[in-house]
mmCIF file of C-alpha atoms in Angstrom:
data_model
loop_
_atom_site.group_PDB
_atom_site.id
_atom_site.type_symbol
_atom_site.label_atom_id
_atom_site.label_comp_id
_atom_site.label_asym_id
_atom_site.label_seq_id
_atom_site.Cartn_x
_atom_site.Cartn_y
_atom_site.Cartn_z
ATOM 1 C CA MET C 1 83.138 56.243 -33.773
ATOM 2 C CA SER C 2 84.519 59.398 -35.698
ATOM 3 C CA ARG C 3 83.468 61.203 -32.492
ATOM 4 C CA ARG C 4 85.605 59.017 -30.151
ATOM 5 C CA HIS C 5 88.662 59.654 -32.352
ATOM 6 C CA ARG C 6 88.446 63.711 -32.201
ATOM 7 C CA GLY C 7 89.878 63.257 -28.624
ATOM 8 C CA HIS C 8 90.306 66.105 -26.044
ATOM 9 C CA ALA C 9 91.898 68.544 -28.357
ATOM 10 C CA GLU C 10 88.423 69.831 -29.669
ATOM 11 C CA HIS C 11 86.952 70.079 -26.160
ATOM 12 C CA ILE C 12 84.538 72.814 -25.985
ATOM 13 C CA ASP C 13 83.465 74.096 -22.311
ATOM 14 C CA PRO C 14 79.581 74.773 -22.175
ATOM 15 C CA ASP C 15 79.064 78.562 -21.666
ATOM 16 C CA LEU C 16 75.524 78.339 -19.541
ATOM 17 C CA PRO C 17 74.255 81.787 -19.500
ATOM 18 C CA ILE C 18 73.091 81.883 -15.594
ATOM 19 C CA THR C 19 72.464 85.614 -15.589
ATOM 20 C CA PRO C 20 69.052 85.836 -17.565
ATOM 21 C CA MET C 21 67.782 82.905 -15.106
ATOM 22 C CA LEU C 22 68.960 84.606 -12.043
ATOM 23 C CA ASP C 23 67.039 87.688 -13.289
ATOM 24 C CA MET C 24 63.783 85.771 -13.675
ATOM 25 C CA SER C 25 64.330 84.063 -10.486
ATOM 26 C CA PHE C 26 64.738 86.987 -8.740
ATOM 27 C CA GLN C 27 61.466 88.724 -10.500
ATOM 28 C CA LEU C 28 59.406 85.466 -9.221
ATOM 29 C CA LEU C 29 61.102 85.640 -5.935
ATOM 30 C CA ALA C 30 59.787 89.719 -5.532
ATOM 31 C CA PHE C 31 56.545 88.403 -7.075
ATOM 32 C CA PHE C 32 56.103 86.128 -4.290
ATOM 33 C CA ILE C 33 57.147 88.087 -1.140
ATOM 34 C CA MET C 34 54.944 90.778 -2.200
ATOM 35 C CA THR C 35 52.217 88.762 -2.381
ATOM 36 C CA PHE C 36 52.776 86.669 0.365
ATOM 37 C CA LYS C 37 50.072 86.833 3.284
ATOM 38 C CA PRO C 38 50.558 84.201 6.004
ATOM 39 C CA SER C 39 47.146 82.896 6.986
ATOM 40 C CA PRO C 40 46.240 82.902 10.629
ATOM 41 C CA THR C 41 46.510 79.470 11.932
ATOM 42 C CA GLU C 42 43.049 77.986 12.890
ATOM 43 C CA GLY C 43 42.089 75.256 15.247
ATOM 44 C CA GLN C 44 38.940 73.514 16.823
ATOM 45 C CA LEU C 45 37.315 73.109 20.259
ATOM 46 C CA ALA C 46 35.745 70.081 20.912
ATOM 47 C CA MET C 47 32.454 70.293 22.531
ATOM 48 C CA GLN C 48 29.235 68.379 23.221
ATOM 49 C CA LEU C 49 26.301 69.093 21.266
ATOM 50 C CA PRO C 50 22.988 69.974 23.383
ATOM 51 C CA PRO C 51 21.188 67.232 24.759
ATOM 52 C CA PRO C 52 17.910 66.266 22.849
ATOM 53 C CA GLU C 53 15.692 68.068 25.649
ATOM 54 C CA GLN C 54 16.524 71.002 27.656
ATOM 55 C CA GLY C 55 15.480 71.354 31.152
ATOM 56 C CA GLY C 56 13.350 68.635 32.564
ATOM 57 C CA GLY C 57 13.725 69.396 36.102
ATOM 58 C CA ALA C 58 16.732 69.612 38.419
ATOM 59 C CA ALA C 59 18.394 65.964 38.973
ATOM 60 C CA MET C 60 19.469 65.175 42.719
ATOM 61 C CA PRO C 61 23.203 65.271 43.480
ATOM 62 C CA ASP C 62 24.779 61.720 43.927
ATOM 63 C CA PRO C 63 27.224 61.987 46.725
ATOM 64 C CA PHE C 64 28.124 58.082 46.618
ATOM 65 C CA GLY C 65 28.207 57.379 43.171
ATOM 66 C CA ASP C 66 30.829 57.592 40.448
ATOM 67 C CA LYS C 67 28.650 59.691 38.360
ATOM 68 C CA PRO C 68 30.702 63.118 37.276
ATOM 69 C CA ALA C 69 29.682 66.072 38.926
ATOM 70 C CA LYS C 70 27.735 68.408 36.518
ATOM 71 C CA PHE C 71 28.311 72.139 36.745
ATOM 72 C CA ILE C 72 26.112 74.968 35.470
ATOM 73 C CA VAL C 73 27.605 78.487 34.274
ATOM 74 C CA ARG C 74 24.598 80.996 33.357
ATOM 75 C CA VAL C 75 25.297 83.626 31.616
ATOM 76 C CA VAL C 76 23.595 86.733 30.796
ATOM 77 C CA ALA C 77 24.296 89.054 28.067
ATOM 78 C CA ASN C 78 23.903 92.971 27.647
ATOM 79 C CA ASN C 79 22.101 94.394 24.633
ATOM 80 C CA ASN C 80 25.660 94.702 23.170
ATOM 81 C CA GLY C 81 25.916 90.929 23.155
ATOM 82 C CA GLN C 82 28.542 91.043 25.706
ATOM 83 C CA ILE C 83 28.630 89.390 29.292
ATOM 84 C CA ALA C 84 26.942 91.347 31.828
ATOM 85 C CA ARG C 85 27.021 88.552 34.446
ATOM 86 C CA MET C 86 27.673 84.747 35.294
ATOM 87 C CA SER C 87 26.858 82.273 37.885
ATOM 88 C CA ILE C 88 28.154 78.931 38.713
ATOM 89 C CA LYS C 89 26.247 76.135 40.441
ATOM 90 C CA GLU C 90 26.425 72.211 40.808
ATOM 91 C CA GLU C 91 23.622 70.619 39.295
ATOM 92 C CA GLY C 92 21.343 69.253 42.217
ATOM 93 C CA ALA C 93 23.286 71.236 44.795
ATOM 94 C CA ALA C 94 21.051 72.992 47.699
ATOM 95 C CA ALA C 95 23.699 76.131 47.935
ATOM 96 C CA PRO C 96 22.739 79.039 45.684
ATOM 97 C CA PRO C 97 24.497 80.042 42.440
ATOM 98 C CA ILE C 98 27.770 81.704 43.060
ATOM 99 C CA ASP C 99 27.903 85.207 41.287
ATOM 100 C CA LEU C 100 30.777 85.554 39.099
ATOM 101 C CA GLY C 101 30.018 89.013 37.600
ATOM 102 C CA ALA C 102 31.463 89.957 34.182
ATOM 103 C CA ASP C 103 34.941 88.567 35.029
ATOM 104 C CA LEU C 104 36.504 85.603 32.928
ATOM 105 C CA ASN C 105 39.364 85.086 35.007
ATOM 106 C CA ARG C 106 37.108 84.429 38.373
ATOM 107 C CA TYR C 107 35.206 82.335 35.943
ATOM 108 C CA MET C 108 38.113 80.092 35.345
ATOM 109 C CA ASN C 109 39.193 80.039 39.279
ATOM 110 C CA ALA C 110 35.830 79.222 40.067
ATOM 111 C CA LEU C 111 36.031 76.431 37.568
ATOM 112 C CA LYS C 112 39.264 75.086 38.593
ATOM 113 C CA GLU C 113 38.283 74.964 42.208
ATOM 114 C CA SER C 114 35.316 72.814 41.003
ATOM 115 C CA LEU C 115 37.331 70.562 39.241
ATOM 116 C CA GLN C 116 39.922 70.293 42.037
ATOM 117 C CA ARG C 117 36.778 69.397 44.359
ATOM 118 C CA ASN C 118 35.585 66.336 41.879
ATOM 119 C CA LYS C 119 38.770 65.146 40.581
ATOM 120 C CA ASP C 120 38.482 61.773 41.518
ATOM 121 C CA LYS C 121 35.231 61.489 39.654
ATOM 122 C CA GLY C 122 35.290 64.126 37.113
ATOM 123 C CA ALA C 123 33.101 66.981 36.229
ATOM 124 C CA LYS C 124 30.996 68.235 33.365
ATOM 125 C CA LEU C 125 30.257 71.816 32.525
ATOM 126 C CA THR C 126 27.097 72.909 31.024
ATOM 127 C CA LEU C 127 27.042 76.734 29.665
ATOM 128 C CA GLU C 128 23.713 78.027 29.482
ATOM 129 C CA LEU C 129 24.026 80.879 27.435
ATOM 130 C CA ASP C 130 21.892 84.174 26.716
ATOM 131 C CA GLY C 131 20.642 83.833 23.028
ATOM 132 C CA ARG C 132 22.082 87.690 22.319
ATOM 133 C CA LEU C 133 25.606 86.467 23.553
ATOM 134 C CA LEU C 134 28.178 86.742 20.500
ATOM 135 C CA HIS C 135 29.995 84.087 19.363
ATOM 136 C CA GLU C 136 33.254 85.464 20.457
ATOM 137 C CA TYR C 137 32.234 85.472 24.152
ATOM 138 C CA VAL C 138 31.186 82.108 23.646
ATOM 139 C CA VAL C 139 34.258 80.810 22.488
ATOM 140 C CA ALA C 140 35.848 82.922 25.351
ATOM 141 C CA LEU C 141 34.029 80.824 27.879
ATOM 142 C CA MET C 142 34.766 77.519 26.334
ATOM 143 C CA ASP C 143 38.402 78.348 26.182
ATOM 144 C CA HIS C 144 38.744 79.307 29.501
ATOM 145 C CA ALA C 145 36.870 76.099 30.865
ATOM 146 C CA LEU C 146 39.012 74.043 28.554
ATOM 147 C CA ARG C 147 42.324 75.755 29.959
ATOM 148 C CA ALA C 148 40.687 75.346 33.491
ATOM 149 C CA GLY C 149 40.750 71.537 33.123
ATOM 150 C CA PHE C 150 37.199 70.610 31.692
ATOM 151 C CA SER C 151 36.989 68.295 28.582
ATOM 152 C CA ASP C 152 33.216 67.955 28.561
ATOM 153 C CA ILE C 153 31.605 71.152 27.947
ATOM 154 C CA SER C 154 28.242 71.552 26.315
ATOM 155 C CA PRO C 155 26.714 75.153 25.449
ATOM 156 C CA ILE C 156 22.929 75.346 25.501
ATOM 157 C CA LEU C 157 20.654 77.908 25.169
ATOM 158 C CA ALA C 158 19.284 79.500 28.430
ATOM 159 C CA SER C 159 15.599 78.924 28.794
ATOM 160 C CA GLY C 160 13.342 81.954 27.953
ATOM 161 C CA SER C 161 16.340 83.523 26.062
ATOM 162 C CA ASP C 162 15.339 82.466 22.637
ATOM 163 C CA MET P 1 102.215 96.102 -20.414
ATOM 164 C CA SER P 2 100.994 92.821 -21.431
ATOM 165 C CA HIS P 3 97.282 92.019 -20.587
ATOM 166 C CA GLY P 4 97.888 88.198 -21.698
ATOM 167 C CA ASN P 5 98.416 86.729 -18.227
ATOM 168 C CA ILE P 6 95.618 88.440 -16.613
ATOM 169 C CA ASP P 7 92.904 85.978 -15.198
ATOM 170 C CA ARG P 8 89.291 86.733 -15.211
ATOM 171 C CA GLY P 9 87.693 85.906 -12.214
ATOM 172 C CA GLU P 10 84.077 84.892 -12.344
ATOM 173 C CA PRO P 11 81.085 85.000 -9.628
ATOM 174 C CA ASN P 12 79.740 81.589 -8.870
ATOM 175 C CA PHE P 13 76.136 82.326 -9.606
ATOM 176 C CA THR P 14 75.390 78.359 -8.760
ATOM 177 C CA PRO P 15 74.730 78.492 -4.795
ATOM 178 C CA LEU P 16 72.762 81.994 -5.201
ATOM 179 C CA LEU P 17 70.514 80.383 -7.637
ATOM 180 C CA ASP P 18 70.037 77.374 -5.436
ATOM 181 C CA LEU P 19 68.817 79.573 -2.740
ATOM 182 C CA VAL P 20 66.731 81.688 -4.689
ATOM 183 C CA LEU P 21 64.863 78.848 -6.101
ATOM 184 C CA GLN P 22 64.485 77.251 -2.528
ATOM 185 C CA LEU P 23 62.732 80.700 -1.564
ATOM 186 C CA ILE P 24 60.799 80.758 -4.657
ATOM 187 C CA MET P 25 59.649 77.012 -3.739
ATOM 188 C CA PHE P 26 58.982 77.988 -0.245
ATOM 189 C CA PHE P 27 56.747 80.900 -1.205
ATOM 190 C CA MET P 28 54.829 78.888 -4.020
ATOM 191 C CA LEU P 29 53.946 76.106 -1.568
ATOM 192 C CA SER P 30 52.624 78.336 1.338
ATOM 193 C CA ALA P 31 50.816 80.692 -0.943
ATOM 194 C CA ASN P 32 48.937 77.373 -2.297
ATOM 195 C CA PHE P 33 47.833 76.077 1.218
ATOM 196 C CA VAL P 34 44.339 77.873 1.055
ATOM 197 C CA MET P 35 41.679 74.819 2.000
ATOM 198 C CA GLU P 36 38.971 75.493 -0.305
ATOM 199 C CA GLN P 37 36.202 75.017 2.355
ATOM 200 C CA THR P 38 37.564 77.556 4.564
ATOM 201 C CA ALA P 39 37.987 80.337 1.884
ATOM 202 C CA VAL P 40 35.111 82.299 2.934
ATOM 203 C CA GLU P 41 35.675 85.542 4.741
ATOM 204 C CA ILE P 42 34.596 84.593 8.396
ATOM 205 C CA ARG P 43 36.184 86.724 11.274
ATOM 206 C CA LEU P 44 36.768 84.077 13.519
ATOM 207 C CA PRO P 45 37.387 84.650 17.305
ATOM 208 C CA GLU P 46 40.410 84.063 18.973
ATOM 209 C CA SER P 47 40.989 81.269 21.397
ATOM 210 C CA ILE P 48 44.437 79.758 23.504
ATOM 211 C CA ALA P 49 43.222 76.147 24.474
ATOM 212 C CA ALA P 50 41.865 75.425 20.135
ATOM 213 C CA LYS P 51 43.574 72.265 19.003
ATOM 214 C CA ALA P 52 44.483 71.171 15.332
ATOM 215 C CA VAL P 53 42.206 68.650 13.913
ATOM 216 C CA GLU P 54 42.553 64.954 15.152
ATOM 217 C CA LYS P 55 44.271 62.882 13.062
ATOM 218 C CA THR P 56 41.948 60.107 13.335
ATOM 219 C CA ALA P 57 39.251 62.024 11.524
ATOM 220 C CA GLU P 58 38.911 60.415 8.534
ATOM 221 C CA SER P 59 36.637 63.357 6.964
ATOM 222 C CA ILE P 60 36.173 66.766 7.554
ATOM 223 C CA PHE P 61 33.036 68.938 6.570
ATOM 224 C CA PHE P 62 33.208 72.765 7.438
ATOM 225 C CA LEU P 63 29.975 74.915 7.890
ATOM 226 C CA ASN P 64 30.734 78.559 7.476
ATOM 227 C CA ILE P 65 28.410 80.687 9.300
ATOM 228 C CA ASN P 66 28.178 84.538 8.929
ATOM 229 C CA LYS P 67 26.793 87.078 11.594
ATOM 230 C CA GLU P 68 23.525 86.547 10.427
ATOM 231 C CA GLY P 69 23.243 83.147 11.007
ATOM 232 C CA ARG P 70 23.610 82.342 7.415
ATOM 233 C CA VAL P 71 25.451 78.905 5.993
ATOM 234 C CA ILE P 72 27.627 80.384 3.255
ATOM 235 C CA LEU P 73 28.548 77.064 0.823
ATOM 236 C CA THR P 74 32.042 77.167 -0.585
ATOM 237 C CA PRO P 75 31.769 76.007 -4.293
ATOM 238 C CA ASP P 76 32.516 72.476 -3.418
ATOM 239 C CA GLN P 77 29.393 72.685 -1.255
ATOM 240 C CA TRP P 78 27.315 74.115 -3.860
ATOM 241 C CA GLU P 79 23.906 72.098 -4.790
ATOM 242 C CA GLY P 80 22.897 73.713 -8.210
ATOM 243 C CA ASP P 81 21.968 77.285 -7.580
ATOM 244 C CA VAL P 82 21.745 77.230 -3.799
ATOM 245 C CA HIS P 83 24.874 78.960 -2.385
ATOM 246 C CA THR P 84 23.370 79.782 1.115
ATOM 247 C CA LEU P 85 21.174 78.181 3.477
ATOM 248 C CA ASP P 86 19.275 80.896 5.259
ATOM 249 C CA ASN P 87 17.610 79.184 8.340
ATOM 250 C CA PRO P 88 17.689 75.942 10.508
ATOM 251 C CA ILE P 89 15.186 74.150 8.386
ATOM 252 C CA GLN P 90 17.380 74.378 5.256
ATOM 253 C CA VAL P 91 20.730 73.636 7.164
ATOM 254 C CA GLU P 92 18.976 70.477 8.414
ATOM 255 C CA ASN P 93 17.921 69.303 5.301
ATOM 256 C CA TYR P 94 21.144 69.879 3.530
ATOM 257 C CA LEU P 95 23.066 68.184 6.142
ATOM 258 C CA ARG P 96 20.434 65.131 5.897
ATOM 259 C CA ARG P 97 21.247 65.028 2.209
ATOM 260 C CA ARG P 98 24.797 64.758 2.911
ATOM 261 C CA ALA P 99 24.510 62.473 5.910
ATOM 262 C CA ASN P 100 22.417 60.011 3.778
ATOM 263 C CA GLU P 101 25.023 60.316 1.011
ATOM 264 C CA GLU P 102 28.010 59.502 3.453
ATOM 265 C CA LYS P 103 25.775 56.599 4.959
ATOM 266 C CA ARG P 104 25.098 54.948 1.701
ATOM 267 C CA ARG P 105 29.407 55.491 0.852
ATOM 268 C CA THR P 106 30.440 53.981 4.219
ATOM 269 C CA LYS P 107 27.396 51.497 4.554
ATOM 270 C CA SER P 108 27.376 52.161 8.378
ATOM 271 C CA ASP P 109 24.472 54.175 10.226
ATOM 272 C CA LYS P 110 27.071 56.358 12.185
ATOM 273 C CA LEU P 111 28.337 59.498 10.950
ATOM 274 C CA GLU P 112 31.979 59.679 11.138
ATOM 275 C CA THR P 113 32.506 63.003 9.525
ATOM 276 C CA VAL P 114 34.036 65.674 11.886
ATOM 277 C CA LEU P 115 31.597 68.705 11.427
ATOM 278 C CA ILE P 116 33.501 72.186 12.058
ATOM 279 C CA LEU P 117 31.841 75.266 12.358
ATOM 280 C CA ARG P 118 33.498 78.238 11.434
ATOM 281 C CA VAL P 119 31.076 80.783 12.981
ATOM 282 C CA ASP P 120 31.607 84.773 12.622
ATOM 283 C CA ARG P 121 32.504 86.237 16.015
ATOM 284 C CA GLU P 122 29.715 88.846 16.105
ATOM 285 C CA THR P 123 27.074 85.862 15.531
ATOM 286 C CA GLU P 124 24.351 85.739 18.296
ATOM 287 C CA PHE P 125 24.620 82.746 20.161
ATOM 288 C CA ARG P 126 20.710 81.657 19.566
ATOM 289 C CA ARG P 127 21.566 81.627 15.400
ATOM 290 C CA THR P 128 24.694 79.217 16.207
ATOM 291 C CA PHE P 129 22.611 77.232 18.866
ATOM 292 C CA GLU P 130 20.014 76.713 15.999
ATOM 293 C CA ILE P 131 22.482 75.227 13.724
ATOM 294 C CA MET P 132 24.068 72.991 16.553
ATOM 295 C CA ASN P 133 20.356 71.544 17.190
ATOM 296 C CA ALA P 134 20.291 70.935 13.326
ATOM 297 C CA CYS P 135 23.322 68.896 13.373
ATOM 298 C CA ARG P 136 22.356 66.776 16.479
ATOM 299 C CA ARG P 137 18.945 66.000 14.784
ATOM 300 C CA VAL P 138 20.809 64.664 11.596
ATOM 301 C CA GLY P 139 23.188 62.641 13.630
ATOM 302 C CA TYR P 140 26.385 64.429 13.455
ATOM 303 C CA GLU P 141 28.264 63.337 16.878
ATOM 304 C CA ARG P 142 31.434 65.006 16.386
ATOM 305 C CA VAL P 143 31.083 69.092 16.284
ATOM 306 C CA GLN P 144 33.674 71.282 16.747
ATOM 307 C CA LEU P 145 33.959 75.112 16.813
ATOM 308 C CA ARG P 146 36.722 76.807 14.753
ATOM 309 C CA ALA P 147 38.881 79.844 16.240
ATOM 310 C CA ILE P 148 42.218 81.201 15.478
ATOM 311 C CA LEU P 149 45.044 80.235 17.501
ATOM 312 C CA HIS P 150 45.895 83.180 19.963
ATOM 313 C CA GLY P 151 48.640 85.151 18.613
ATOM 314 C CA THR P 152 48.556 84.362 14.699
ATOM 315 C CA LEU P 153 46.196 86.888 13.979
ATOM 316 C CA ASP P 154 47.479 89.656 11.599
#
């Protein structure tokens, strides 16, 4: 009660010292700016795991069925683990494999054409990769295939390259 | 020459302080966004088509694979003194133990965990393929490859 009777005459304006807080804030800010290292953004590439058994003979094409077409890209690596040459063929087709050299853009265009030809029934892609091929190129091949429109991609080890 | 009527101008520090504190908050939060399972130094390849993890994924498990094809376990993945898995048999046994644990926990025979392989860009495919085969034999169906989104590398 006695406090209430003091009235406004004794009102003291509190002086909050903001400068030390600002100093400290600037120091913290400087520390975080100097130690800040933005980490690169990571993402995932979806894939199908290799089938239980590889090979097993060539399947016959299914011209009248609704089964998706299956394309096989065979990749041979050089001794440095880079792409030496690639070829593409449709599983079971009589036509010989088409040579794509080591050009990833040519590979992507070939995939786009293959998908375009089979847009009504869809298509699967199997990458038969040389065991020496570096992961960087495996991802590049999958990346180009995804960009070409394939969603079902299965990387497997080419026979005789283990 | 009386000084009695001079008003002292005082700068208003409050908005400045607000801004500085917000900046500090931003840097503190972004500095703490390092996931434990991806803390291993692996030089990932770049990709344009890579996508973020599906929102439907209930559980995610990372396997960090170095260029020799060894799996480097992060501290939360250690099993006693085992910090690395040096061959595909060890990887398969390790994954089988995890898979059994998950099946017990979820009371389901199907593994829902998304397995993400963080493979060094210089790893030979034969090494990666052995680990992919191990994942398939254990029963993991959802396996993905990790890559750095093109243009975000330092």
